[in-house]
Coordinates of C-alpha atoms in Angstrom, one line a residue:
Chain A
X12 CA 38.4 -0.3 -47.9
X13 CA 40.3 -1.9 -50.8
X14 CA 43.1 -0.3 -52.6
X15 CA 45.6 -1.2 -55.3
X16 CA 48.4 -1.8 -52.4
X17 CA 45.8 -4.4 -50.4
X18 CA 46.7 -6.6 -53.5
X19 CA 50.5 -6.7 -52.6
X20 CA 49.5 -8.0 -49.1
X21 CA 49.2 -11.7 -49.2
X22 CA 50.7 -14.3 -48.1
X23 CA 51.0 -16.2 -51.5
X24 CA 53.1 -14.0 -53.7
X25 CA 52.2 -16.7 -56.6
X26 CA 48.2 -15.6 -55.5
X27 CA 49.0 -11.6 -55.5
X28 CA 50.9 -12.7 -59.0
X29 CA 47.6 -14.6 -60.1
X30 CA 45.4 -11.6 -59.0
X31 CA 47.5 -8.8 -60.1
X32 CA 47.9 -11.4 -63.8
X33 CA 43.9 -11.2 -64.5
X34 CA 43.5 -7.5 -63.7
X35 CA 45.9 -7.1 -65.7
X36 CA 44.4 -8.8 -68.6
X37 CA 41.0 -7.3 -68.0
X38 CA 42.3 -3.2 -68.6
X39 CA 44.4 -4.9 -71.7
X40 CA 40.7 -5.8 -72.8
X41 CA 39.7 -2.5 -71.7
X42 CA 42.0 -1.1 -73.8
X43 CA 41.3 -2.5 -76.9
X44 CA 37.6 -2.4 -76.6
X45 CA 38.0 1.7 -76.1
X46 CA 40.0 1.5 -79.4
X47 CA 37.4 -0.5 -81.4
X48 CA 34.8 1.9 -80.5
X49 CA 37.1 5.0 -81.6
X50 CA 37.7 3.2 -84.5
X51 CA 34.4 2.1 -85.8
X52 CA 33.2 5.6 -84.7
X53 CA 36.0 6.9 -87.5
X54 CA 35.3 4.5 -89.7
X55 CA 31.7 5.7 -90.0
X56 CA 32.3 9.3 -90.1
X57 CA 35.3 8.8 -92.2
X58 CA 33.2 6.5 -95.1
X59 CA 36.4 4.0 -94.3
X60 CA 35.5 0.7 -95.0
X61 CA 38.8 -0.7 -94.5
X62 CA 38.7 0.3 -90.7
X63 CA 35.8 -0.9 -90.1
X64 CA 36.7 -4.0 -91.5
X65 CA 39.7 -4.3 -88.8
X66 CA 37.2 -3.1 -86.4
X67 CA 34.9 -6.6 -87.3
X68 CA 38.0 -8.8 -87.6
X69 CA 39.3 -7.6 -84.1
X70 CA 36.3 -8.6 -82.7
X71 CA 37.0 -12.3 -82.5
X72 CA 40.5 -11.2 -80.3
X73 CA 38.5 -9.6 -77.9
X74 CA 35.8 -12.2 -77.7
X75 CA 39.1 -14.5 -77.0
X76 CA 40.2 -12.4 -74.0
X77 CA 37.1 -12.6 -72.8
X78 CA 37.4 -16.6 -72.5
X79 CA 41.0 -16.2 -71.0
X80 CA 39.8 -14.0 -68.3
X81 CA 36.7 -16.1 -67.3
X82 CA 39.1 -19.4 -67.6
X83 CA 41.5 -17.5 -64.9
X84 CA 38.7 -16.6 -62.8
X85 CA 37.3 -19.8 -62.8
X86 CA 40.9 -20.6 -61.5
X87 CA 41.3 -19.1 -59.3
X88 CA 38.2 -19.1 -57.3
X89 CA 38.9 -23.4 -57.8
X90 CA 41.9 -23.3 -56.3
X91 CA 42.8 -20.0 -54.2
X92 CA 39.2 -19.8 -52.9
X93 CA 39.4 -16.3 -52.3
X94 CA 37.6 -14.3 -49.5
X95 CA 36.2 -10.8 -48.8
X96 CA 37.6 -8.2 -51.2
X97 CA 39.5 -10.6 -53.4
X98 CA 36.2 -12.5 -53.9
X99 CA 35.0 -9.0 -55.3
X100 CA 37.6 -8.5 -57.3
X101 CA 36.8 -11.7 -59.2
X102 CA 33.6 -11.1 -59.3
X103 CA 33.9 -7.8 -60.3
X104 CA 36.3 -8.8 -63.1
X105 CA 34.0 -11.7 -64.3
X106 CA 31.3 -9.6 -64.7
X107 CA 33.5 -6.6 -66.2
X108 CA 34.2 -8.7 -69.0
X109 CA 31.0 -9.4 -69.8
X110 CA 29.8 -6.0 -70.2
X111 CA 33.4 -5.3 -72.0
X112 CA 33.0 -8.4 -74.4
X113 CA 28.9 -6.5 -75.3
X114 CA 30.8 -3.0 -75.7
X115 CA 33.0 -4.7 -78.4
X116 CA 29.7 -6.7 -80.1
X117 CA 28.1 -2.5 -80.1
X118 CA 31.6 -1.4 -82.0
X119 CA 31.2 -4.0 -84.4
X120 CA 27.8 -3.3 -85.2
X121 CA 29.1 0.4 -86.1
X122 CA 31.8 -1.3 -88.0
X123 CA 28.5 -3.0 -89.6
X124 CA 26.7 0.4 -90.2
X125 CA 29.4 2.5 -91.6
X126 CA 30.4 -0.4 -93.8
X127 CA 26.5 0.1 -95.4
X128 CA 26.7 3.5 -95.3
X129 CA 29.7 3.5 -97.7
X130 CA 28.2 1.1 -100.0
X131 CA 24.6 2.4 -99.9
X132 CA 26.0 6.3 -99.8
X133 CA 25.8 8.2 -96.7
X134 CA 23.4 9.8 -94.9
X135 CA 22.5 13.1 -94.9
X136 CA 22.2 13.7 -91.2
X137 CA 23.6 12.5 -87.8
X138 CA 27.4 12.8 -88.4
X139 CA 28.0 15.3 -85.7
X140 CA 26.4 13.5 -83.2
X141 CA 27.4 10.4 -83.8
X142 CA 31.2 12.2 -83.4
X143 CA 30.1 14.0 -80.3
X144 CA 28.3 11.1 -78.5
X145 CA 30.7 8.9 -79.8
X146 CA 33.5 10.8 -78.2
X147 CA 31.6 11.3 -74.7
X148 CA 31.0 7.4 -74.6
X149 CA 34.7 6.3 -75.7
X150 CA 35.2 8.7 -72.2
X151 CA 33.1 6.8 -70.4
X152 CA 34.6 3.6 -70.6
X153 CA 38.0 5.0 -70.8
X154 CA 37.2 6.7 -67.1
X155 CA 35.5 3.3 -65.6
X156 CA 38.9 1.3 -67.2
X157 CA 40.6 4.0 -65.1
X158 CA 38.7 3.9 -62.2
X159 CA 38.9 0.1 -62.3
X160 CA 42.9 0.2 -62.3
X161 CA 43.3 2.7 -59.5
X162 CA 40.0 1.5 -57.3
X163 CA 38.7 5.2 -57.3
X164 CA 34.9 5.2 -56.4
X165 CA 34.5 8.8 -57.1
X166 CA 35.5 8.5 -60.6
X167 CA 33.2 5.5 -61.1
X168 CA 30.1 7.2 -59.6
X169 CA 30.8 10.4 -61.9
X170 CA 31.1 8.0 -65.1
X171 CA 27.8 6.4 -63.8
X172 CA 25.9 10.1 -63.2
X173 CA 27.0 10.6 -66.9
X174 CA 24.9 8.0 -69.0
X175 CA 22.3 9.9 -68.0
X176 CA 23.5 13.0 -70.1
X177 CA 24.6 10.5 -73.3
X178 CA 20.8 9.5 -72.6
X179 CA 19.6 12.5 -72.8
X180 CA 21.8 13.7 -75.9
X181 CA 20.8 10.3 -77.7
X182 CA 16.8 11.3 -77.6
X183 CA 17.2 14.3 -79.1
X184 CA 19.3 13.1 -81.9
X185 CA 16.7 10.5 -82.6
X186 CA 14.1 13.4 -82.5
X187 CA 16.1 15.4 -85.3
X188 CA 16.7 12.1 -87.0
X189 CA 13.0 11.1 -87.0
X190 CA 11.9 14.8 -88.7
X191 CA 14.6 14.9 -90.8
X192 CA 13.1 11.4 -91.9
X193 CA 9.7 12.9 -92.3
X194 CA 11.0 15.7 -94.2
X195 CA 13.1 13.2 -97.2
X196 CA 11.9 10.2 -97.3
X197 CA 14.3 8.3 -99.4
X198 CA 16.7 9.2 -96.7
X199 CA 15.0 6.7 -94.5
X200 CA 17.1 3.8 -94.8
X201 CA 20.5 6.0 -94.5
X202 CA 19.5 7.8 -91.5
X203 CA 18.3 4.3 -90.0
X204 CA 21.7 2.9 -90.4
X205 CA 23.0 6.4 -88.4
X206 CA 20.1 5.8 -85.8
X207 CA 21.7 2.4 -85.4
X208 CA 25.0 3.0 -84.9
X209 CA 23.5 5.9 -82.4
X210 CA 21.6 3.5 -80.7
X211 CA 25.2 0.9 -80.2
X212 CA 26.6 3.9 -78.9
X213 CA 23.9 4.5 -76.4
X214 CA 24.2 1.3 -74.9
X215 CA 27.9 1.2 -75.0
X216 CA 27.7 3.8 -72.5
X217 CA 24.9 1.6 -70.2
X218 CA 28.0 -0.6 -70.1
X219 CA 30.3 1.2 -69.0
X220 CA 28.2 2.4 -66.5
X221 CA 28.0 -1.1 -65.2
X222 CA 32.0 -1.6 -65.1
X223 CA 31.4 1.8 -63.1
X224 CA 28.8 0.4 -60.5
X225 CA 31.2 -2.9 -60.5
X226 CA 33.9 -0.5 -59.2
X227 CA 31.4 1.0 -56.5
X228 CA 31.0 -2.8 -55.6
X229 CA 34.5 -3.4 -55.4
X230 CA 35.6 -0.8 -53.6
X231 CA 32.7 0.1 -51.2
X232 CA 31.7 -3.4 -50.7
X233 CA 28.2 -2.2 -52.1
X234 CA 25.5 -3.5 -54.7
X235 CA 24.3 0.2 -56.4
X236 CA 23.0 -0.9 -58.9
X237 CA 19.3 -0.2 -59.8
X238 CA 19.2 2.4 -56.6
X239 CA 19.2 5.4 -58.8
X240 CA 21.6 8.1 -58.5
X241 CA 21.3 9.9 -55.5
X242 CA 21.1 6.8 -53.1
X243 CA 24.4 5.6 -55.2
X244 CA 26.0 9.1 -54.8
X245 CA 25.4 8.6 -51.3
X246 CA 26.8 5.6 -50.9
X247 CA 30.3 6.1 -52.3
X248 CA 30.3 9.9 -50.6
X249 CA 29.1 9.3 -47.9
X250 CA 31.0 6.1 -46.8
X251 CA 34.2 8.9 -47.2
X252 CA 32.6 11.2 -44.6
X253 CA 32.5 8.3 -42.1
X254 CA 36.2 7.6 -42.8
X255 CA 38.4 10.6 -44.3
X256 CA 41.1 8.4 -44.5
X257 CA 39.5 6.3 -47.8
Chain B
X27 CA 28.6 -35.4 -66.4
X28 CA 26.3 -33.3 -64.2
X29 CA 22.8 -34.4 -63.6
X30 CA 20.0 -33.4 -61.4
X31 CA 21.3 -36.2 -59.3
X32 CA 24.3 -35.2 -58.8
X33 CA 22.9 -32.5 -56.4
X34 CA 21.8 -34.7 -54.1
X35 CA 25.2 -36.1 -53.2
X36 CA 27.1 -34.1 -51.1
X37 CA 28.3 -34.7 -47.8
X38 CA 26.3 -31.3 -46.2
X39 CA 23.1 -31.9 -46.6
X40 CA 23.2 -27.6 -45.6
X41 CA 25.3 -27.5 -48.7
X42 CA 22.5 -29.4 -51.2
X43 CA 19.8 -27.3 -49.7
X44 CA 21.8 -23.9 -50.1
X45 CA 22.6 -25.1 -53.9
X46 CA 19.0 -26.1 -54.8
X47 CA 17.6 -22.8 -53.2
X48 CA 19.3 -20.2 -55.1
X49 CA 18.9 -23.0 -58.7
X50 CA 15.0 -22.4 -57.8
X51 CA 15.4 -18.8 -57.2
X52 CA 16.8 -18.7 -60.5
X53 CA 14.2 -20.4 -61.7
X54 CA 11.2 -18.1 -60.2
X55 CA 12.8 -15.0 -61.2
X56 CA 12.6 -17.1 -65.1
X57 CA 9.3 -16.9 -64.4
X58 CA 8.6 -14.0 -63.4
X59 CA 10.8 -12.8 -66.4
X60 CA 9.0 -15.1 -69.2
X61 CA 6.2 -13.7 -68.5
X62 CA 6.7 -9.9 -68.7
X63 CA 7.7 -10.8 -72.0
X64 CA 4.3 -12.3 -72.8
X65 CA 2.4 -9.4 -71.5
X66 CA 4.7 -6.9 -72.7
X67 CA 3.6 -8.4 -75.8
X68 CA 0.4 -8.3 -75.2
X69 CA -0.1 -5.3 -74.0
X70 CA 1.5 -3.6 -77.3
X71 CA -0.9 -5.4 -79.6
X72 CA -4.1 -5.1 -77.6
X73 CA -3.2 -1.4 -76.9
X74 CA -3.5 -2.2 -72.9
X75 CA -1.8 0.5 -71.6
X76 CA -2.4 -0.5 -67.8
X77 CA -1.1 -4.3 -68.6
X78 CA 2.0 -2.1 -69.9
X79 CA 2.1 -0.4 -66.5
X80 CA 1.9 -3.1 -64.5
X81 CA 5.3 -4.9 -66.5
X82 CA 7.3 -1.4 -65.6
X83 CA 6.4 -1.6 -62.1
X84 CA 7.1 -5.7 -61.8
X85 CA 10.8 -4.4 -63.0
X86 CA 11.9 -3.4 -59.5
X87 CA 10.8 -6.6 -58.7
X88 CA 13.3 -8.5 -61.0
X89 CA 15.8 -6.2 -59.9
X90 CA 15.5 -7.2 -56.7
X91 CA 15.5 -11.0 -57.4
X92 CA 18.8 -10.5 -59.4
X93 CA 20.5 -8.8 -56.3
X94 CA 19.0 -11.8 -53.7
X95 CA 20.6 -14.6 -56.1
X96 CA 24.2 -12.7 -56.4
X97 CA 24.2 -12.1 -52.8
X98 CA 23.3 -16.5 -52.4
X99 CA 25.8 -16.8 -55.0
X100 CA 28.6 -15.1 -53.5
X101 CA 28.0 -16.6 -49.7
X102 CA 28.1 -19.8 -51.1
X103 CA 31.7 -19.0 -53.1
X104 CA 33.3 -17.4 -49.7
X105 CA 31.4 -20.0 -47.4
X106 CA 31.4 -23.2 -49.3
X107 CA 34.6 -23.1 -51.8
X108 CA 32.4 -25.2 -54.1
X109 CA 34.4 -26.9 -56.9
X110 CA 34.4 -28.7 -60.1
X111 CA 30.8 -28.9 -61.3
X112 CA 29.7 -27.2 -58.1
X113 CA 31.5 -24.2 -58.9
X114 CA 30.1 -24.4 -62.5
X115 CA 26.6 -24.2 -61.4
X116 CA 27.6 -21.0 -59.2
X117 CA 29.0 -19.2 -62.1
X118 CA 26.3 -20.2 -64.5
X119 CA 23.6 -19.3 -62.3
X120 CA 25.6 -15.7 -61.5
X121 CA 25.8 -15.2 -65.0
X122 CA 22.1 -16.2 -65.8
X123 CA 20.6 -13.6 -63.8
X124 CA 22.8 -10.8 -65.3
X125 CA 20.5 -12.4 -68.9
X126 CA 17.4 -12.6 -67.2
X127 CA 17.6 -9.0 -65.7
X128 CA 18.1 -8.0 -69.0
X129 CA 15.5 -9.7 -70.7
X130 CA 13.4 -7.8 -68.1
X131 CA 14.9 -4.6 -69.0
X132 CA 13.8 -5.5 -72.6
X133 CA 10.2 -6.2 -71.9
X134 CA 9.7 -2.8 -69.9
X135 CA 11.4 -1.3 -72.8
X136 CA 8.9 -3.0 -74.7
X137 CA 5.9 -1.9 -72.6
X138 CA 7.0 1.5 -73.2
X139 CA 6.4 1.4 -76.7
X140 CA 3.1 -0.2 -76.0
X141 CA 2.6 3.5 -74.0
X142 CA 3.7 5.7 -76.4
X143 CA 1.8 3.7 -79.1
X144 CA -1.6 3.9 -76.8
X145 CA -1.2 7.3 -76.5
X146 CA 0.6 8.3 -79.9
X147 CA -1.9 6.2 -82.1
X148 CA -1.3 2.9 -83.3
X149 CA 1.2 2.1 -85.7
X150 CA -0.4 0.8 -89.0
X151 CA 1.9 -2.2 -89.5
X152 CA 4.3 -4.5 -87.4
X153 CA 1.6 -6.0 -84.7
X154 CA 1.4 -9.7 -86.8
X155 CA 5.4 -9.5 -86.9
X156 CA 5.3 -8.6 -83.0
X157 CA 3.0 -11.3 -82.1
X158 CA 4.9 -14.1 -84.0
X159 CA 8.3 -13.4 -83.1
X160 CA 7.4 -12.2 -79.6
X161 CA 6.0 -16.0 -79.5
X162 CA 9.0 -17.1 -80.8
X163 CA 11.0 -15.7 -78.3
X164 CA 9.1 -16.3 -75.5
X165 CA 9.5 -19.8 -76.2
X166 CA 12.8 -19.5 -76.7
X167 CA 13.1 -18.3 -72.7
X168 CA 10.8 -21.0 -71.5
X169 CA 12.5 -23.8 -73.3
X170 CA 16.3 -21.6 -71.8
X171 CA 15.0 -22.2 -68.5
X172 CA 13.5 -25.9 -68.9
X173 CA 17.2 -26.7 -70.2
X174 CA 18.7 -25.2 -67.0
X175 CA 16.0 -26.8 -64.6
X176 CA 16.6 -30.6 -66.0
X177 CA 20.6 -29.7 -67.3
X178 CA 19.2 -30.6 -70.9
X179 CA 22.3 -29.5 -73.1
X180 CA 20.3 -30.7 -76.4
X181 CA 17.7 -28.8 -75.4
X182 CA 19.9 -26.0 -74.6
X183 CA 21.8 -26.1 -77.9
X184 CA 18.5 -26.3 -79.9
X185 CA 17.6 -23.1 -78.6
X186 CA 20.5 -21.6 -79.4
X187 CA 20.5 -22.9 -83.0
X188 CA 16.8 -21.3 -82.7
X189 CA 17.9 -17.8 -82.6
X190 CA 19.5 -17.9 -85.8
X191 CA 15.5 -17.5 -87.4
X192 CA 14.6 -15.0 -84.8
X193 CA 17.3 -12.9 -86.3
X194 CA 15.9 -14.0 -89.9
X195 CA 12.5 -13.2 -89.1
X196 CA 13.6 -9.7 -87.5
X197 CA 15.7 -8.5 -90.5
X198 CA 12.7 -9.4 -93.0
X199 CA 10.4 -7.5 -91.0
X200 CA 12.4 -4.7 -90.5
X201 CA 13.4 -4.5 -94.2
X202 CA 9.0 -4.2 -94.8
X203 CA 8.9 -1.7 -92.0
X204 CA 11.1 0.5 -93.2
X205 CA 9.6 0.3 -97.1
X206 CA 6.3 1.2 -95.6
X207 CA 7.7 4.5 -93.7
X208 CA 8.9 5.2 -97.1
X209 CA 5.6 4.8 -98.8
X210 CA 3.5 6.6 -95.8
X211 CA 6.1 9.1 -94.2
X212 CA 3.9 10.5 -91.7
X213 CA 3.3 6.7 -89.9
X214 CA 7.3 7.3 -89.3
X215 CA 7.0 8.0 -85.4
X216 CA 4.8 5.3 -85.0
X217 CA 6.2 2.7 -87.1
X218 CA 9.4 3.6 -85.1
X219 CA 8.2 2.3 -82.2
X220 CA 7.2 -0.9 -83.4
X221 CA 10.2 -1.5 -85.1
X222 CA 12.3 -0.7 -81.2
X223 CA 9.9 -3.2 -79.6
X224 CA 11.3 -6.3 -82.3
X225 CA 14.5 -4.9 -81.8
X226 CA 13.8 -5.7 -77.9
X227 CA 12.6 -8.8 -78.9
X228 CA 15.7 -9.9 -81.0
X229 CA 17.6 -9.0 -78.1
X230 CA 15.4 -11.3 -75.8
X231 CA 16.4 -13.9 -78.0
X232 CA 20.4 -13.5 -78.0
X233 CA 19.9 -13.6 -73.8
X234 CA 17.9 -16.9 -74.6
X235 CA 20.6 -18.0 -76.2
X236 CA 23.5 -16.6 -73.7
X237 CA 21.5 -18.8 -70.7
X238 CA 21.2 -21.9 -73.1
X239 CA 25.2 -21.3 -73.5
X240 CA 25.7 -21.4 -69.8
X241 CA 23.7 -24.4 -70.1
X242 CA 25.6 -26.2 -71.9
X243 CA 28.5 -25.0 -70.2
X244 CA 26.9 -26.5 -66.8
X245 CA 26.4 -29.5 -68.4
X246 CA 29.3 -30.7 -70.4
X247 CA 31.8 -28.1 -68.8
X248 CA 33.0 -26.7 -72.1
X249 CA 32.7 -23.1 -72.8
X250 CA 30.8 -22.5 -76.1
X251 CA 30.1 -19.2 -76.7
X252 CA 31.4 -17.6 -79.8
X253 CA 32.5 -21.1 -81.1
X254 CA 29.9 -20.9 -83.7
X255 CA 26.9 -22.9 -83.8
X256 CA 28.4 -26.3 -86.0
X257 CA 31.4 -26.6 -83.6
X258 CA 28.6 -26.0 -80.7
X259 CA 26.8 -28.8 -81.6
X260 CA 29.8 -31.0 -82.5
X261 CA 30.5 -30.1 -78.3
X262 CA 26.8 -31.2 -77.1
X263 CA 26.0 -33.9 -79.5
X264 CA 29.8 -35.4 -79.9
X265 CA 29.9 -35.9 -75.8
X266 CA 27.2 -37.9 -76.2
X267 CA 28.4 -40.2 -78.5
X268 CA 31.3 -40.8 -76.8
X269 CA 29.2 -41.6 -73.7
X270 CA 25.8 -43.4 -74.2
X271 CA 24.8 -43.4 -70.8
X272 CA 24.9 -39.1 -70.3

């Protein structure tokens, strides 16, 4: 069972430094990747171009953490060839970044949308739920940041269990979007550009449910992904049942 | 300079034959991938709803293949300590199959539109834009994988630069889609669908060009993603000038 104080336990306090250096790095990443999506979430709802503006010039920053991370990865599995859970924990990081780097290209896309949608006037429909979903997927990766930083399975698994409810919320908005469309047709490419920026939002939250099953990984030692739910639920619960003292 | 060669050369032989069996792993589950695409394809423009079925349940399939090659990848990291270019293939091959997976994702996306749109009626326009860039694209995943089976970084780089007209050719037929749900409102639903299966397809294109990426990372050892695609080529085609014999 790994926890944040099994990083203080090496012998090489220049490797727990190196370790503790990148992991660091990665929830900095986190943290601006959770702002860009807040921000070109506002930025659309708020017909403010000049956010999402910042929102698209940011993205180059974050696309340069990503390199820094992957170049101290690369690092240290060159030199410190690490073992057991500090071989997850790079892997886990690598691969976080990925899925962080793709949650920054969905923000920018918004950024993208809401910048047409003040230019080309806005849409009559979809502003609440872009807010709403918006706000529950911003949650999502702010929880598997979270769960990331303190090694907490359970919160992983429960950000995991809730892309299916953003999934859920996201098909019915496309079904009120898709009728509204019916009904006014010259709303068609407006409500589009909302059905986009719905659609980056959706998948925004498939990301962080893969930082969330990278956590499971870390932390349990186990692949979940593609097991579905309940045989992931019972991997991270029950693995606390057979030791209470996780 | 890496070459196929170069694999031959280590002092394990155990060690070649552990590195050459997960590269062809890689390469079957490219396969396998390439062609879901095709008959996802297929099976939205010939209204096959059983070739469609058979793509969602080869998924699981995919899935599986993506879980064998992390778990090679990662004994080989703890067991091996590989290094230099080595360690490049490792990481370029763990971060292939995360593209690959994907792409499969896509195509059963893709087959579910060819579903709906068996069951729903068939959209009146979109199938001729389907066909040619779902050609497109395939291609673009074959010629990926050939790169990564000889470590061809022009090849590699020429399908990246390829993905710039997939994008082209999927804006232009979006911007006709949507004018024709303006025109015939009630073809909305439908149209809808078509338009969500090139969306999958432009997305099978930017994972082409992520594994042609890693390509040329393998190859040259330079890290070339967001760099743009002049400066990318300046990386692939500049080595070589420098060095005749690569």
């Amino acid at each position: 069972m790994i926890n944040k104080d099994s990083l203080t336990h090496h012998i090489s306090q220049q490797f727990n430094a190196e370790l503790e250096e990148v992991r660091s790095h990665l929830l900095a990443m986190g943290g601006l990747v959770e702002k860009q999506v807040n921000d070109a979430v506002s930025a659309l709802i708020d017909a403010d171009s000049g956010l999402a503006q910042q929102v698209r010039e940011l993205d180059d920053e974050i696309n340069q953490m990503e390199r820094t991370i992957d170049e101290e990865c690369l690092r240290i599995l060159a030199r410190r060839q690490p073992a057991a859970s500090d071989l997850r924990l790079i892997i886990s990081i690598s691969k976080s970044v990925i899925d962080l780097e793709r949650i920054g290209d969905e923000a920018t896309k918004i950024a993208k949308r809401a910048i047409l949608l003040t230019e080309e006037g806005e849409s009559p429909r979809g502003y609440v739920e872009v807010r709403h979903i918006g706000q529950q997927v911003r949650k999502m990766v702010q929880e598997a940041l979270d769960a990331f930083a303190r090694f907490d399975a359970d919160l992983a698994l429960s950000v995991a269990q809730y892309d299916k409810t953003i999934d859920r919320e996201y098909k019915t908005a496309l079904r009120e979007l898709v009728t509204y469309m019916m009904e006014d047709p010259r709303s068609i490419s407006r409500v589009l550009n909302v059905i986009w920026a719905l659609r980056s939002l959706e998948r925004i939250g498939d990301h962080a449910r893969n930082i969330a099953e990278l956590v499971i990984y870390l932390v349990r030692g186990t692949d979940v992904r593609h097991l579905g739910l309940s045989r992931m639920q019972a991997e991270v619960q029950g693995d606390k049942d057979a030791d209470p003292q996780a």
